[in-house]
Amino acid sequence: FTLSIYLSIYLSIYLSIYLSVCLSDSAGQFFSSGHTNNWAVLVCTSRFWFNYRHVANTLSVYRSVKRLGIPDSHIVLMLADDMACNHRNPKPATVFSHKNMELNVYGDDVEVDYRGYEVTVENFLRVLTGRLPPSTPRSKRLLSDDRSNILIYLTGHGGNGFLKFQDSEEISNVELADAFEQMWQKRRYNELLFIIDTCQGASMYERFYSPNLMALASSQVGEDSLSHQPDLAIGVHLMDRYTFYLLEFLEDIHPASKANMNDLFKVCPKSQCVSTPGHRTDLFLRDPGSVLITDFFGSVRKVEITTEAIDLTDPIKEVEERPANGDVHKEMHSYVDQLPVSEIIHQKPKQKDWHPPDGFILGLWTLILLVFFQTYGVKHLRHIF
Amino acid sequence: MAAHRCCFPVWLFILCSFSLFIIAGSQETTVAPEQHASVLDNPQTAAETAEQTAGESGGVEERRWEGTEVRDAAAQKQAEPAVLQPTPQPKDDFQEELVVRPLHSGDIYASFQFRTLWETDFMRGNKVSHYRLFPKSLGQVISKFSVRELHISFTQGYWRTMQWGQPYLPSPPGAELWVWFQDSVTDVDATWKELTNVLSGIFCASLNFIDSTNTVQPSASFKPLGIGNVTDHRFLRYATLPREIVCTENLTPWKKLLPCGSKAGLAVLLKSEKLFHSSFHSQAVHIRPVCQDWQCKTTSWELRQTLNVVFDLHNSGQGKREWSLFKMFSRTLTEACPLASSSKIYIDITDNPEGEQFELSPATSLLSQAMVLGDRRTFSVYDLTQQDTFGSVRSLNLLIRWKSTEGDMLRPLLHAERYVAGYGLQTGEIHTLMYNHHPYRSFPVLLLDSVPWYLRLYIHTLTVTSKGKDNKPSYIHYQPSKDRVRPHLLEMLVQLPPNSVTEVTVQFERALLKWTEYTPDPNHGFYVGSSVISSLVPSTVAMDTNSTRERPLFSSFFPCKEESSYFVRVYTEPLLVNLPTPDFSMPYNVICLTCTVVAVGYGSLYNLLTRSFQIEEPSPGLAKRIANVIRKMRGVPPL
């Protein structure tokens, strides 16, 4: 009997050590992704009605990202043209991704941050690096920190080493790699997932050199990314193949899902996509199999329950609003006359502020004076005056 | 390795739970980790299911949460006597209304108005922090930028005055923003630039494109619509963006400014798929100070959000002259906004006194008359704050069924058109026509034209003619443009003779822009903003000058100073002008051509000039080479 007691005590000590190690290990794994907030930058770079599918691509990723929990304040959505309220759209305020108008990815609650002519290479790079003019509103800024996981999605027309913005300018893969390096130097991301759906998309991630970057592209260098299916009522192709199958994959993901990046790499094999999707994980420090989809597409918050009670300070007493101008004699206000004809007719013209003479006038007068003094000489001046 | 370690904790947990069962019976513990520790101290354990343990620890945790709640309540009770007085109720009021006016062309015009009145003082740097119905984002904009009045509108489509009559609240196509700043602002232009940036973030619109090239400072138009006595036009700024697109992303933040959001009240009808499938859609936000009472000694701030929409007979109505709330908005009403003090629907039945033109159901006994747009109109009123409006089905779906299509519309007294005449891409002529349809009265109009700098106006060709004769304006203010800095501003006060057309023409020349200044789609053309015509039009009935009497919202927007006329603002169409557009592939073509020419022409010439010819012996055969080698060795000259 005593032997069994000793054995069990020994076992219990052994067990306790193992338990604590296991607990800390699972706790460690629980916090191992290292990010506390999620951001998404979704960009559609194409203009004109026949590029409807690029807008639908971006909006379908926007929809998935919002559904999985990232709020609008953490999404920077850039659409280069308006398809929903375009006059050629037979169903206004809708953008469909599946034919027969099955799924409206535009929705009722969309907030586009950069639209129309604002989607330029300069604005895109400024958003990424954070170097925006001081009066830019918060919804147009990427306010990420070193614990943010950022998802960047680009779609449009591209080529070997560049992506075309609105048919008038391009961004090259070198510029993009440098922008990401700037972000890394300024500690603007913890991990970054870059997805691109254009022709020859893999060329865009060839030049990356900053750590913690994972990239996916819809086609290799020399291949074209193809579009999925047209809708005969709308008259254009609705989605690109890669993003269509990506959307189908993401529709099965819910916030508690444990799907990881290896599943994402398998989306749209060559049989479905006709092009060969590629990915790059050599710069990423973690194993892709341990990275959850919701680490980038969702906003799963880690909650730590604490048992301590927090003392709040005494409630702030509201300052009694003094009745405005109690002592000043209140004059009677009135509405302004909207079209005071007599006042307008007798309005004095606005006094233009006096400005010193412009350069041309100054030069002209200098020339005249020079000629004058040259002809007459200074000592003869008193004869003239 | 990971899989192996996965099995271990499970087995350990079961073992621990066994021990827990023994311990739980004897001891009461309050902390789960402590439980584990105490369990491990006692290795003798018995069988126990994991769920019971979890339930036990859950129960223990529950008890723990309850404890904190009790502590909170106790703290509250202690804190109560410390609070001096209850927080003063901010005095704000919210009203919502919908006006439906069937139009003679078969279309239907619906106008939503949401008004929040707040008795507070934003002026003179007063710090306001307790927001209730008034949206905080707009309140902060007003205090930070010292705004006295702000009017912003987003419109899709053009209002056809001749077919639809006058709108209750006019707006030009695209985006329009005009702001009166307070006297305390020192640098109006810098404040204006910051304000446009902040508003572009709030409304998800590209208002940041408003800069000095499309902002003007009108000298006589756009007097403040709120109360005030100082009208120094240095504090006024006006800008339009005729190219601005309006879509759901502008409607979403607009709806979020409402106290009830889009969850209750009239705002549930605002569904984007139906609203944007219309001939005309306009949403606006107006902020201004108004009189609090008839004495007008104190001011309160008014925020009006308006949404005007015209549904087309053929697009939305499927050709049938039968309209209902469900057909227009794909929703019916179930309740009023609980925060609203009044929530009403007005249907214009002036043309239908005996019910011979159209039939309105469900019937209502409430009638109201209002003086609006110079006419006395009768309305059927549905009060949504009364429960019996919704009837037994608990939902209100108004139905307007037309019986006959007779009757003609009252012709609007003031109407304006604008177009570009001329040919080619060098010159052109802008024609603005203003129609006065009153049979015997003439009235003055103030025409405001803001033309971008790339259309160089020749003001010496400006002519104003009415009925073929020259009509000299009594006031002209012209500010010439400066390339890439300022647009043209032309303001004229013209007296329109009765029953006539007044034509204003001015010639212009198109400028060639720098190649970086062209938009990505330059062949679409460049927009010129609408002209604004402000006028005091004589009215057929005496207008109500008492500004504080209880009136429907749609009739009390423009303040009325005299009874015989009412103020109206008419917007013309925007113009679409083609500028001479270069071929943007030219730089590439030129480089290719130049390089080819240089390579072929200069290269060949250089070769000819600098190439020198040398005679070269053919290489000798093998025998001769060996012989030369032997000769070299001997020191004899080679063959």
Coordinates of N, CA and C in Angstrom, one line a residue, chain A residues 1 5 8-9 11-16 18-19 21-22 25 47-48 72 81-82 84-85 87 90-94 104 106-113 115-118 135-137 139-140 166-168 305-307 309 314-315 317-321 324-325 330-341 343-345 347 350, chain B residues 5 9 11-12 15-16 40 43-44 64-65 71 82 84-85 87-88 121 124 130 156 194 197 200-201 204-206 208-209 217 219-220 223-228 231 243-250 252 255-256 271-273 276-277 290-291 295-299 444 446 474-475 493 519-521 534-536 547 559 561 567 569:
Chain A
F1 N 0.8 -1.2 0.0 CA 0.0 0.0 0.0 C 0.9 1.3 0.0
I5 N 1.4 4.4 -2.6 CA 1.3 5.8 -2.3 C 2.5 6.5 -2.8
S8 N 2.4 6.8 -6.5 CA 1.5 7.8 -7.0 C 2.0 9.2 -6.7
I9 N 2.7 9.4 -5.6 CA 3.2 10.8 -5.3 C 4.2 11.1 -6.4
L11 N 4.5 9.9 -9.3 CA 3.7 10.0 -10.6 C 3.1 11.4 -10.7
S12 N 2.5 11.8 -9.5 CA 1.8 13.1 -9.5 C 2.8 14.3 -9.8
I13 N 4.0 14.2 -9.1 CA 5.0 15.3 -9.4 C 5.4 15.3 -10.8
Y14 N 5.6 14.1 -11.4 CA 6.0 14.0 -12.8 C 4.9 14.6 -13.7
L15 N 3.6 14.2 -13.3 CA 2.5 14.7 -14.0 C 2.4 16.2 -14.0
S16 N 2.6 16.8 -12.8 CA 2.5 18.2 -12.6 C 3.5 19.0 -13.5
Y18 N 4.8 17.9 -16.3 CA 4.4 17.7 -17.7 C 3.2 18.6 -18.0
L19 N 2.2 18.7 -17.0 CA 1.0 19.5 -17.2 C 1.4 20.9 -17.4
V21 N 4.2 22.2 -18.3 CA 4.9 22.4 -19.6 C 3.9 22.4 -20.7
C22 N 3.0 21.4 -20.7 CA 2.0 21.3 -21.8 C 1.1 22.5 -21.8
D25 N 2.9 25.3 -23.1 CA 3.1 25.1 -24.6 C 1.9 25.5 -25.4
R47 N -10.0 50.9 -64.7 CA -11.1 51.8 -65.0 C -11.8 51.2 -66.2
F48 N -13.0 51.7 -66.5 CA -13.9 51.4 -67.6 C -14.8 50.2 -67.4
D72 N -14.8 48.2 -40.9 CA -14.5 49.1 -42.0 C -13.4 50.1 -41.7
D81 N -12.9 52.7 -60.4 CA -14.0 53.2 -61.2 C -15.3 52.7 -60.5
D82 N -16.3 53.4 -60.8 CA -17.6 53.0 -60.2 C -18.4 52.1 -61.1
A84 N -21.0 50.0 -59.8 CA -22.4 49.8 -59.3 C -23.3 50.9 -59.8
C85 N -22.9 52.1 -59.7 CA -23.8 53.2 -60.2 C -23.5 53.7 -61.5
H87 N -23.8 54.1 -65.5 CA -25.0 54.2 -66.2 C -25.2 53.0 -67.1
P90 N -27.2 47.5 -65.7 CA -28.7 47.4 -65.7 C -29.3 47.2 -64.4
K91 N -28.6 46.9 -63.4 CA -29.1 46.8 -62.0 C -28.3 47.7 -61.1
P92 N -28.7 49.0 -61.0 CA -27.8 49.9 -60.3 C -27.6 49.5 -58.8
A93 N -26.5 50.0 -58.2 CA -26.1 49.8 -56.8 C -25.9 48.3 -56.6
T94 N -25.5 47.5 -57.6 CA -25.2 46.1 -57.4 C -23.9 45.8 -58.2
N104 N -24.7 39.5 -54.6 CA -24.3 40.9 -54.8 C -23.2 41.3 -53.8
Y106 N -21.6 44.0 -53.7 CA -21.5 45.4 -53.3 C -22.2 45.6 -52.0
G107 N -23.3 45.0 -51.8 CA -24.0 45.1 -50.5 C -24.6 46.4 -50.2
D108 N -25.1 46.5 -49.0 CA -25.8 47.7 -48.6 C -24.9 48.6 -47.6
D109 N -23.7 48.1 -47.3 CA -23.0 48.7 -46.2 C -21.6 49.0 -46.6
V110 N -21.3 49.4 -47.8 CA -19.9 49.4 -48.3 C -19.4 50.8 -48.0
E111 N -18.1 50.9 -47.8 CA -17.5 52.2 -47.6 C -16.2 52.2 -48.4
V112 N -16.2 52.9 -49.5 CA -15.0 53.0 -50.3 C -14.2 54.2 -49.9
D113 N -12.9 53.9 -49.7 CA -12.1 55.0 -49.2 C -11.4 55.8 -50.3
R115 N -11.6 56.4 -54.3 CA -12.4 56.0 -55.5 C -12.1 56.9 -56.7
G116 N -12.3 56.4 -57.9 CA -12.1 57.2 -59.1 C -10.7 57.6 -59.3
Y117 N -10.5 58.9 -59.5 CA -9.1 59.3 -59.9 C -8.2 59.3 -58.7
E118 N -8.7 59.1 -57.5 CA -7.8 59.0 -56.4 C -6.9 57.8 -56.3
S135 N -3.8 66.5 -43.4 CA -5.2 66.6 -43.3 C -6.0 65.4 -43.8
T136 N -5.3 64.3 -44.1 CA -6.0 63.1 -44.6 C -6.8 62.5 -43.5
P137 N -8.1 62.2 -43.8 CA -8.9 61.7 -42.7 C -8.5 60.2 -42.4
S139 N -10.1 57.5 -42.2 CA -10.6 56.3 -42.9 C -9.7 56.1 -44.1
K140 N -8.8 57.0 -44.5 CA -8.0 56.9 -45.7 C -6.6 56.5 -45.3
Q166 N -5.1 52.3 -63.8 CA -6.0 53.2 -64.5 C -5.5 53.5 -65.9
D167 N -4.8 52.6 -66.6 CA -4.4 52.8 -68.0 C -3.5 54.0 -68.2
S168 N -3.0 54.6 -67.2 CA -2.1 55.7 -67.4 C -0.8 55.7 -66.7
I305 N -8.7 36.7 -19.9 CA -9.6 37.0 -18.8 C -8.8 37.3 -17.5
T306 N -9.1 38.4 -16.9 CA -8.3 38.7 -15.7 C -9.2 38.6 -14.5
T307 N -8.7 38.2 -13.3 CA -9.5 38.0 -12.1 C -9.4 39.3 -11.2
A309 N -9.9 43.0 -10.0 CA -10.9 44.1 -10.1 C -10.2 45.4 -10.4
D314 N -13.9 58.3 -9.5 CA -15.2 58.8 -9.3 C -15.8 59.4 -10.5
P315 N -17.1 59.2 -10.7 CA -17.7 59.7 -12.0 C -17.4 61.2 -12.1
K317 N -18.0 64.8 -12.7 CA -19.2 65.6 -12.6 C -19.4 66.6 -13.8
E318 N -20.6 66.6 -14.3 CA -20.8 67.4 -15.4 C -20.8 68.9 -15.0
V319 N -20.1 69.7 -15.8 CA -20.0 71.1 -15.6 C -21.3 71.7 -16.0
E320 N -22.0 72.4 -15.1 CA -23.3 73.0 -15.4 C -23.1 74.0 -16.5
E321 N -23.8 73.9 -17.6 CA -23.6 74.8 -18.7 C -24.1 76.2 -18.3
A324 N -25.6 80.9 -21.9 CA -24.6 81.8 -22.7 C -25.0 83.2 -22.7
N325 N -24.0 84.0 -22.4 CA -24.2 85.5 -22.4 C -25.4 85.9 -21.5
K330 N -29.0 90.8 -24.9 CA -29.2 89.9 -26.1 C -29.9 90.7 -27.1
E331 N -29.3 90.8 -28.3 CA -30.0 91.5 -29.4 C -30.8 90.5 -30.2
M332 N -31.7 91.0 -30.9 CA -32.6 90.1 -31.6 C -32.0 89.7 -32.9
H333 N -31.9 88.4 -33.2 CA -31.3 88.0 -34.4 C -32.4 87.9 -35.5
S334 N -32.0 87.9 -36.7 CA -33.0 87.8 -37.8 C -32.3 87.0 -38.9
Y335 N -33.2 86.6 -39.8 CA -32.7 85.9 -41.0 C -32.2 86.9 -42.0
V336 N -31.2 86.5 -42.8 CA -30.6 87.4 -43.8 C -31.5 87.4 -45.0
D337 N -31.6 88.6 -45.6 CA -32.3 88.7 -46.9 C -31.6 87.9 -48.0
Q338 N -32.3 87.0 -48.6 CA -31.6 86.2 -49.6 C -31.2 86.9 -50.9
L339 N -32.0 87.8 -51.3 CA -31.6 88.5 -52.6 C -31.9 90.0 -52.3
P340 N -31.0 90.7 -51.6 CA -31.3 92.2 -51.4 C -30.8 92.9 -52.6
V341 N -31.8 93.2 -53.5 CA -31.5 93.8 -54.8 C -30.8 95.1 -54.7
E343 N -29.2 96.4 -52.2 CA -27.9 96.3 -51.6 C -26.9 95.8 -52.6
I344 N -27.3 94.9 -53.5 CA -26.3 94.3 -54.4 C -26.0 95.4 -55.5
I345 N -27.0 96.1 -55.9 CA -26.7 97.1 -57.0 C -25.7 98.2 -56.5
Q347 N -23.5 97.8 -54.2 CA -22.4 97.2 -53.6 C -21.1 97.8 -54.1
K350 N -15.1 95.2 -54.5 CA -14.1 94.8 -53.4 C -12.8 95.5 -53.6
Chain B
R5 N 2.5 14.6 -27.9 CA 2.3 15.4 -26.7 C 0.8 15.8 -26.6
P9 N -1.6 15.5 -22.5 CA -2.4 16.3 -21.6 C -3.8 15.8 -21.4
W11 N -4.7 12.7 -21.2 CA -4.7 11.6 -20.2 C -4.5 12.2 -18.8
L12 N -3.6 13.2 -18.8 CA -3.3 13.8 -17.5 C -4.6 14.5 -16.9
L15 N -6.9 12.1 -15.4 CA -6.3 11.7 -14.1 C -6.6 12.7 -13.0
C16 N -6.3 14.0 -13.4 CA -6.6 15.1 -12.5 C -8.0 15.2 -12.1
L40 N -3.3 17.8 -7.2 CA -2.0 17.0 -7.4 C -1.4 16.7 -6.0
P43 N -3.0 12.4 -4.4 CA -3.0 11.5 -5.6 C -4.1 10.5 -5.6
Q44 N -4.7 10.2 -4.4 CA -5.8 9.2 -4.4 C -7.0 9.9 -5.0
R64 N -17.9 33.7 -9.1 CA -16.9 34.7 -9.0 C -17.4 36.0 -9.7
W65 N -18.1 35.8 -10.9 CA -18.6 37.0 -11.6 C -19.7 37.7 -10.8
R71 N -20.3 43.8 -5.9 CA -19.4 44.8 -5.4 C -19.6 46.1 -6.1
A82 N -22.4 61.2 -3.6 CA -21.4 62.1 -4.0 C -21.8 62.9 -5.2
L84 N -23.7 65.4 -7.4 CA -24.3 66.7 -6.9 C -25.7 66.8 -7.4
Q85 N -25.8 66.8 -8.8 CA -27.1 66.9 -9.4 C -27.3 66.0 -10.5
T87 N -27.6 64.8 -14.4 CA -27.0 65.4 -15.5 C -28.1 66.2 -16.3
P88 N -27.8 67.4 -16.7 CA -28.9 68.3 -17.3 C -29.2 67.7 -18.7
D121 N -24.4 76.1 -28.2 CA -23.7 77.2 -28.8 C -22.4 76.7 -29.3
R124 N -17.9 80.8 -30.9 CA -16.9 81.4 -29.9 C -16.2 80.4 -29.1
H130 N -21.3 66.7 -24.9 CA -22.3 65.8 -24.6 C -23.3 65.7 -25.7
Q156 N -27.3 62.6 -58.2 CA -27.1 61.8 -59.4 C -28.3 62.1 -60.3
E194 N -8.7 72.1 -45.3 CA -8.8 71.0 -44.3 C -10.2 70.5 -44.2
N197 N -11.1 68.0 -46.9 CA -10.4 66.7 -46.6 C -11.2 65.9 -45.6
S200 N -14.4 64.6 -46.9 CA -14.3 63.5 -47.9 C -14.1 62.2 -47.1
G201 N -13.6 62.3 -45.9 CA -13.5 61.0 -45.1 C -14.8 60.7 -44.5
C204 N -17.2 59.5 -47.6 CA -16.6 58.6 -48.6 C -16.7 59.2 -50.0
A205 N -16.4 60.5 -50.2 CA -16.5 61.1 -51.5 C -15.1 61.7 -51.8
S206 N -14.9 62.0 -53.1 CA -13.5 62.5 -53.4 C -13.6 64.0 -53.3
N208 N -11.7 65.8 -51.7 CA -10.3 66.3 -51.6 C -9.9 66.9 -52.9
F209 N -10.6 66.7 -54.0 CA -10.3 67.3 -55.3 C -10.7 68.8 -55.3
Q217 N -15.5 82.5 -54.6 CA -16.0 83.3 -53.5 C -17.1 84.2 -54.0
S219 N -19.9 87.0 -54.6 CA -19.9 88.3 -54.0 C -21.3 88.6 -53.6
A220 N -22.3 88.0 -54.2 CA -23.7 88.4 -53.9 C -24.6 87.2 -53.7
K223 N -26.3 83.9 -49.9 CA -26.4 84.6 -48.6 C -26.7 83.5 -47.6
P224 N -26.3 83.7 -46.3 CA -26.5 82.7 -45.3 C -28.0 82.3 -45.2
L225 N -28.4 81.1 -45.0 CA -29.7 80.7 -44.9 C -30.1 80.6 -43.4
G226 N -29.1 80.8 -42.5 CA -29.4 80.8 -41.1 C -29.5 82.2 -40.6
I227 N -29.6 82.4 -39.3 CA -29.6 83.7 -38.8 C -28.2 84.3 -38.7
G228 N -28.2 85.6 -38.7 CA -26.9 86.3 -38.7 C -27.0 87.7 -39.2
T231 N -22.6 89.8 -43.1 CA -22.5 89.0 -44.4 C -21.3 89.5 -45.1
R243 N -18.3 66.0 -61.6 CA -18.0 64.6 -62.0 C -18.3 63.6 -60.9
E244 N -18.6 64.1 -59.7 CA -18.6 63.2 -58.6 C -19.7 62.2 -58.7
I245 N -19.4 60.9 -58.5 CA -20.4 59.8 -58.6 C -21.0 59.6 -57.2
V246 N -22.3 59.3 -57.2 CA -23.0 59.1 -55.9 C -23.5 57.7 -56.0
C247 N -23.1 56.9 -54.9 CA -23.5 55.5 -54.9 C -23.7 55.1 -53.4
T248 N -23.8 53.8 -53.2 CA -24.2 53.3 -51.9 C -23.1 53.8 -50.8
E249 N -21.9 53.9 -51.3 CA -20.9 54.3 -50.3 C -21.0 55.7 -49.8
N250 N -21.8 56.6 -50.5 CA -22.2 57.9 -49.9 C -23.4 57.8 -49.1
T252 N -24.3 55.2 -47.2 CA -24.1 54.5 -45.9 C -23.7 55.5 -44.8
K255 N -26.6 57.7 -43.8 CA -27.6 57.1 -42.9 C -27.1 56.9 -41.5
K256 N -25.8 56.8 -41.4 CA -25.3 56.6 -40.0 C -25.4 57.9 -39.2
K271 N -33.3 52.1 -49.2 CA -32.6 50.9 -49.6 C -31.9 51.3 -50.9
S272 N -30.6 51.0 -51.0 CA -29.9 51.6 -52.1 C -30.3 51.0 -53.5
E273 N -30.7 49.7 -53.5 CA -31.0 49.2 -54.9 C -32.2 49.9 -55.5
F276 N -31.1 54.1 -56.1 CA -30.2 54.5 -57.2 C -30.8 54.1 -58.6
H277 N -31.9 53.4 -58.6 CA -32.5 53.0 -59.8 C -33.6 54.0 -60.1
V290 N -30.5 78.6 -36.2 CA -31.8 79.1 -36.4 C -32.3 79.7 -35.2
C291 N -33.5 80.4 -35.3 CA -34.1 81.0 -34.1 C -34.7 79.9 -33.3
Q295 N -39.1 85.1 -30.4 CA -38.4 86.3 -30.1 C -37.0 86.4 -30.7
C296 N -36.4 85.2 -31.0 CA -35.2 85.0 -31.7 C -34.0 85.7 -30.9
K297 N -34.0 85.5 -29.6 CA -32.9 86.1 -28.8 C -31.8 85.0 -28.7
T298 N -32.1 83.8 -28.7 CA -31.1 82.7 -28.6 C -31.2 81.9 -29.9
T299 N -30.1 81.3 -30.1 CA -30.0 80.4 -31.4 C -29.9 79.0 -31.0
P444 N -36.1 90.1 -60.7 CA -34.6 90.0 -60.8 C -34.1 88.6 -60.5
L446 N -30.2 86.5 -60.1 CA -28.8 86.6 -59.9 C -28.2 85.4 -60.4
S474 N -27.9 95.1 -63.9 CA -27.7 96.2 -63.0 C -26.5 96.0 -62.1
Y475 N -25.9 94.8 -62.1 CA -24.8 94.5 -61.3 C -24.0 93.4 -62.0
L493 N -26.7 90.5 -62.0 CA -28.1 90.7 -61.6 C -28.9 91.2 -62.8
T519 N -6.9 63.7 -67.2 CA -7.4 62.5 -66.4 C -7.1 61.3 -67.1
P520 N -7.2 60.1 -66.5 CA -6.9 58.9 -67.2 C -7.9 58.6 -68.3
D521 N -9.0 59.2 -68.4 CA -9.9 59.1 -69.5 C -10.3 60.4 -70.1
S534 N -30.3 82.5 -58.7 CA -31.1 82.7 -57.4 C -32.1 83.8 -57.8
S535 N -33.3 83.7 -57.3 CA -34.3 84.7 -57.7 C -35.4 84.8 -56.6
L536 N -36.0 85.9 -56.6 CA -37.2 86.1 -55.8 C -38.4 86.1 -56.8
S547 N -41.4 82.8 -39.1 CA -40.5 81.7 -39.3 C -40.6 80.6 -38.2
P559 N -35.8 81.0 -45.8 CA -36.5 81.9 -44.9 C -37.2 82.9 -45.8
K561 N -39.0 86.6 -46.2 CA -39.0 87.9 -45.6 C -40.2 88.7 -46.0
F567 N -38.2 82.8 -52.4 CA -36.9 82.6 -52.9 C -36.8 81.3 -53.5
R569 N -34.0 78.8 -56.1 CA -32.6 78.6 -56.7 C -32.8 77.6 -57.8

